[in-house]
Coordinates of C-alpha atoms in Angstrom, one line a residue:
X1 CA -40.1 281.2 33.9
X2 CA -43.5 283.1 33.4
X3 CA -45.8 279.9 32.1
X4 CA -48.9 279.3 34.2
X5 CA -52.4 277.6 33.4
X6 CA -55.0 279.4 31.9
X7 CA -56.9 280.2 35.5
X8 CA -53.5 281.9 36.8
X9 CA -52.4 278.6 38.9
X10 CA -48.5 277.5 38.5
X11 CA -47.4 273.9 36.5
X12 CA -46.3 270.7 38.2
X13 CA -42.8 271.0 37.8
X14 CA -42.9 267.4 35.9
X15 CA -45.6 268.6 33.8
X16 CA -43.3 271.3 32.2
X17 CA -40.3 269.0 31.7
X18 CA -43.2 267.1 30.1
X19 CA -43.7 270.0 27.9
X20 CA -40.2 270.0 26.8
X21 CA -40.3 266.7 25.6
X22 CA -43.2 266.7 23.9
X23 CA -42.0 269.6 21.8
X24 CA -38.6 267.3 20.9
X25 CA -41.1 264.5 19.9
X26 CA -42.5 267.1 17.3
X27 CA -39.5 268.2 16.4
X28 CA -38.3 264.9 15.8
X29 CA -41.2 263.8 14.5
X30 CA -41.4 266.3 11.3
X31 CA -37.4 265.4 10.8
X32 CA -36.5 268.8 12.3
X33 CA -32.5 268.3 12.8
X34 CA -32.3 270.1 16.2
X35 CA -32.3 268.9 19.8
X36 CA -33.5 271.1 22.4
X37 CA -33.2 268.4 25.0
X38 CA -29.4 267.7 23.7
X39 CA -28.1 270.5 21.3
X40 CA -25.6 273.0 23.5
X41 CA -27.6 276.0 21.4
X42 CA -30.7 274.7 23.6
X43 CA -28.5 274.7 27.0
X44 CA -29.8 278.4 28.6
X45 CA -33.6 276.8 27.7
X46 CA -32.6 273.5 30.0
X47 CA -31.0 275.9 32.5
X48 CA -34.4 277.8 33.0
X49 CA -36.8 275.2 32.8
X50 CA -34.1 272.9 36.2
X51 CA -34.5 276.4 37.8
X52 CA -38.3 276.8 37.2
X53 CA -39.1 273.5 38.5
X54 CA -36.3 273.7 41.3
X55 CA -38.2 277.3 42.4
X56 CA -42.0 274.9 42.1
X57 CA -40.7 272.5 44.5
X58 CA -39.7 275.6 47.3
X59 CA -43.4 276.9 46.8
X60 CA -44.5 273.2 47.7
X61 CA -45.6 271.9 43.9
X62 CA -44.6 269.1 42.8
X63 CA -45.6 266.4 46.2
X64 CA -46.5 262.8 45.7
X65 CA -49.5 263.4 47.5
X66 CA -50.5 264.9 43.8
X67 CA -49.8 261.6 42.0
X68 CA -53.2 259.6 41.0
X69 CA -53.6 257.0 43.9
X70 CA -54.7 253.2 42.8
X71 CA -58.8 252.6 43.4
X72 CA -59.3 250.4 46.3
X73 CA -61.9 247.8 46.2
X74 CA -64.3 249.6 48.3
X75 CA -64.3 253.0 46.3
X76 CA -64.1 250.5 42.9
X77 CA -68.3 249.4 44.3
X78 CA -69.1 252.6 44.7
X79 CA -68.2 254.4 41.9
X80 CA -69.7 251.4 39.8
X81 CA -72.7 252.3 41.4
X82 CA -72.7 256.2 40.3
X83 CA -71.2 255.5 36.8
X84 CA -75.0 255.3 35.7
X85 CA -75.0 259.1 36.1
X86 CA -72.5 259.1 32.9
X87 CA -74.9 258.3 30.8
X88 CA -75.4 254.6 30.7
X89 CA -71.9 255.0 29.0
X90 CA -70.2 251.1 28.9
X91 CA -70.2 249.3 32.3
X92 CA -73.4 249.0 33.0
X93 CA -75.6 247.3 30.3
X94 CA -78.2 244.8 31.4
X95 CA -76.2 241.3 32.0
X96 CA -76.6 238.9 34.3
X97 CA -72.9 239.8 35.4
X98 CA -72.3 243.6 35.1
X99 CA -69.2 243.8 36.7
X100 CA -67.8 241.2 34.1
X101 CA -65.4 243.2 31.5
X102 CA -66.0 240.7 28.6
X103 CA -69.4 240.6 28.8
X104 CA -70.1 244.2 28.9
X105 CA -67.8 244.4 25.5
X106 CA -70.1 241.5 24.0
X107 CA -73.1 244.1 24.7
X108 CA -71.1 247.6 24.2
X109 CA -70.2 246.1 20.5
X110 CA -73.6 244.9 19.6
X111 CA -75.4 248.9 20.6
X112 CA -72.1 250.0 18.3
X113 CA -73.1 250.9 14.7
X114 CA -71.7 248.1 12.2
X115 CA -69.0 250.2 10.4
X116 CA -67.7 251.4 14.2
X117 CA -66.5 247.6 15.2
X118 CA -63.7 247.2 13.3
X119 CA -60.5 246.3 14.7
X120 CA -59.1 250.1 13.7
X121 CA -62.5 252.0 14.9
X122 CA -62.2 254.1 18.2
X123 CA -63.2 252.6 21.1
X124 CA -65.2 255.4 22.5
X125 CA -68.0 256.4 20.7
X126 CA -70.5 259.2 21.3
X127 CA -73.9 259.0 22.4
X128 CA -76.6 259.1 20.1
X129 CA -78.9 260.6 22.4
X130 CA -81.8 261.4 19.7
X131 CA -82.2 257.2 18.9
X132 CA -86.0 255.6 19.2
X133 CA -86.9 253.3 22.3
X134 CA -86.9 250.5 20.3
X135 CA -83.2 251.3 17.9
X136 CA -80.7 248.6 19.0
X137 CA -77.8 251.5 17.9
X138 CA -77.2 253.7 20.8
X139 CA -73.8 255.4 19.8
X140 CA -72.3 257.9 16.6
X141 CA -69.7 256.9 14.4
X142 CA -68.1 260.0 15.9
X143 CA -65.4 259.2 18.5
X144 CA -65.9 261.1 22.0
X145 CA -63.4 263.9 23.0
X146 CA -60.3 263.8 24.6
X147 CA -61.5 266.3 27.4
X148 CA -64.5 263.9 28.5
X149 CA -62.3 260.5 27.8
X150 CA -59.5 262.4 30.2
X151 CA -62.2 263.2 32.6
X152 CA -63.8 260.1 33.1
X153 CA -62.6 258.7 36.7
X154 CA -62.5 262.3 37.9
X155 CA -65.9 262.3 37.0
X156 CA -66.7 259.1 38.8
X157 CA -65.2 260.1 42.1
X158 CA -66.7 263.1 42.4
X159 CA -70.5 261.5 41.8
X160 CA -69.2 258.6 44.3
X161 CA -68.1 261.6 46.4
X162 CA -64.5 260.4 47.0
X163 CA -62.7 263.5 48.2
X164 CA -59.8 262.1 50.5
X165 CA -58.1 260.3 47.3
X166 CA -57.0 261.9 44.0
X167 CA -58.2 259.5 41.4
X168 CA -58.0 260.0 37.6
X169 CA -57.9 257.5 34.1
X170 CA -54.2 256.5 35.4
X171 CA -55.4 255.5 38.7
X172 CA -56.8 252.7 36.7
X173 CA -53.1 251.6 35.2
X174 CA -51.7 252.2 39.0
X175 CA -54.3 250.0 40.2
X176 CA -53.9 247.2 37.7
X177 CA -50.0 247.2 38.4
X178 CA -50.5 247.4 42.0
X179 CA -53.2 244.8 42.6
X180 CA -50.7 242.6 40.5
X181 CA -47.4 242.9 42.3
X182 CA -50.6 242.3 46.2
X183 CA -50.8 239.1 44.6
X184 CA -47.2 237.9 43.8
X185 CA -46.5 238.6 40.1
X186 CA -43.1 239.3 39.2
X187 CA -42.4 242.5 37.8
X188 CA -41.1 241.2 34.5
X189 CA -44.8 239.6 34.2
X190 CA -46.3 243.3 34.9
X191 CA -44.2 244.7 32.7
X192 CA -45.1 242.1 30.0
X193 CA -49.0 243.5 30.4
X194 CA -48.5 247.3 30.8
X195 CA -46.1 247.8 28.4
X196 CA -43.3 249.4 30.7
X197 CA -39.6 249.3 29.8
X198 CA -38.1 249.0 33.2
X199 CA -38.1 247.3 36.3
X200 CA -38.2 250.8 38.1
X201 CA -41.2 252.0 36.6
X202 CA -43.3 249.6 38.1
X203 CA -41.6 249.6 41.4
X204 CA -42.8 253.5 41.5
X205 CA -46.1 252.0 40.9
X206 CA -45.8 249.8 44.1
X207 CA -47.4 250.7 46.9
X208 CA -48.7 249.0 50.0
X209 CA -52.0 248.0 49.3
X210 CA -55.4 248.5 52.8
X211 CA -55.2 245.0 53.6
X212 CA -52.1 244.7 53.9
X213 CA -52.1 247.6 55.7
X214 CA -54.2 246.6 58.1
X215 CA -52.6 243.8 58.7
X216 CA -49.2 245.6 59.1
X217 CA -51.0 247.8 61.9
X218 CA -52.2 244.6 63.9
X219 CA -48.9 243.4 63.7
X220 CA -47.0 246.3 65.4
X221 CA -50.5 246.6 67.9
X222 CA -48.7 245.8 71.2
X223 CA -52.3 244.3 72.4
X224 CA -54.2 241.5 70.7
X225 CA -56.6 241.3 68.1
X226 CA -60.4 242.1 70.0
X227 CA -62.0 239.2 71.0
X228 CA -65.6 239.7 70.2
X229 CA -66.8 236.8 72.5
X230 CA -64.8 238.4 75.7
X231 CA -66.9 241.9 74.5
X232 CA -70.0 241.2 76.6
X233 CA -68.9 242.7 79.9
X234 CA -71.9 244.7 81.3
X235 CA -71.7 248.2 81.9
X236 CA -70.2 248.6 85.0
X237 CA -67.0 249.9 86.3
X238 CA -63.7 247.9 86.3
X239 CA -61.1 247.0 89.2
X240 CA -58.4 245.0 88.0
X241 CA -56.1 245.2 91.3
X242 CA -56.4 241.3 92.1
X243 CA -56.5 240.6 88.2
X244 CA -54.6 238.2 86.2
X245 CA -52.5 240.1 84.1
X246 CA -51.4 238.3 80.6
X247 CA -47.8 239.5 79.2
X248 CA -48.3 241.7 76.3
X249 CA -45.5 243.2 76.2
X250 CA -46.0 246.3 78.9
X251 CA -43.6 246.2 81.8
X252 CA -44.8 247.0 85.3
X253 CA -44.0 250.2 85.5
X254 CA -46.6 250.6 82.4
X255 CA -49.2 248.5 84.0
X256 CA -49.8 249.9 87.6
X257 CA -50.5 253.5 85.4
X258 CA -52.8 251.2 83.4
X259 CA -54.7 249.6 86.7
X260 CA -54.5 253.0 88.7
X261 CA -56.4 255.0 85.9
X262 CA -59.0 252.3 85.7
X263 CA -59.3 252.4 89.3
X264 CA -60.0 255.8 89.6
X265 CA -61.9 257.3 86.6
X266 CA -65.2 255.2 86.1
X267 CA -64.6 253.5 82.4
X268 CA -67.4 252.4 80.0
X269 CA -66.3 249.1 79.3
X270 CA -67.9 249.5 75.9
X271 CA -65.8 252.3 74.9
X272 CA -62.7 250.2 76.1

């Protein structure tokens, strides 16, 4: 009931249920022959931890607004463009196609030392930041930390300055299953890339991506779509009494209040 981070801030309530079954999978996993998830000697422990997390959600905790949001296309470019602040890290090698994965492998494997690219090696290496101009090596046989790996995206957002959206490393699996499901896959065909075990899973992962968006807002936009050709109206101040009046959608009562205000407050027909 007491556990808090380190700088005095409370848990995510699923992030102590997470510690609970972490602790099993230890348990388990040195052939300890105890349950704390199941066992009834473990049922006060379950007790406290559902009322811990049920006294979280009062204080607010816990809100999807929390979860790690997919990377839209537009905040993908620009954090591309700060990732050379990381240190020239993998992306962004000179190819004539830097935003192409494979190609940026090809090069990230060939500045890897020799003994590093085998098929069991870690992935992430560590700078070598002492090597020579001229040393086609640029990374340690020593595999970076979990702490920067973890940070990475964080890390990326804040140098593209992206503070309205909480991105993080699963922002990039939320994108990849979202982007996916925009463009018609099944979610047994999702499921067969990411690795999930359930339909529901992915469906959490759903969400509705800014074009379509968009497109849903024009849709319920009683008015139509802004004609840029009919946008050339000079400055001047409107009087629509002997107008013809296209059907919309308003009713009458809506458009004499419409006609009235335009007839007697002067209107900038460019803020229109």
């Amino acid at each position: 009931m007491t556990i808090k981070q380190d700088n005095g801030q409370e848990y995510e309530p699923d992030t102590l249920r997470s510690f609970q079954g972490s602790f099993q999978r230890f348990l388990r996993d040195h052939h300890y022959p105890i349950d704390i998830i199941k066992d009834k000697e473990f049922s006060h422990s379950r007790e406290v931890l559902s009322s811990k997390q049920k006294q979280l959600k009062k204080m607010g905790y816990g809100n999807k607004r929390r979860k790690s949001q997919p990377i839209s296309e537009t905040d993908f470019e620009v954090m591309m463009g700060k990732i050379l602040g990381l240190g020239n890290y993998i992306c962004f090698f000179s190819t004539d196609d830097p935003n192409c994965p494979v190609k940026a492998f090809e090069e990230y494997k060939k500045r890897r030392p020799e003994r590093m690219n085998v098929p069991d090696a870690r992935f992430y290496l560590q700078i070598n930041r002492n090597r020579k101009d001229n040393d086609p090596v640029w990374y340690k046989c020593q595999p970076l930390g979990k702490n920067y790996i973890g940070g990475m995206v964080k890390t990326m957002a804040e140098k593209a300055q992206i503070t309205d959206k909480r991105l993080t490393n699963h922002s990039g699996r939320k994108t990849t299953v979202t982007r996916l499901l925009d463009q018609g896959f099944q979610a047994a065909e999702v499921m067969s890339l990411t690795g999930h075990k359930n339909v529901q899973s992915i469906n959490n992962y759903n969400t509705v991506s800014e074009a379509k968006q968009r497109k849903m807002s024009e849709t319920l936009t009683l008015a139509p779509p802004r004609n840029e050709a009919s946008a050339t109206t000079s400055n001047t101040d409107l009087d629509l009494t002997n107008s013809t009046i296209v059907d919309y959608g308003y009713n009458d009562s809506d458009l004499n209040n419409i006609i009235n205000d335009w007839n007697t407050e002067p209107t900038d027909t460019n803020q229109i």
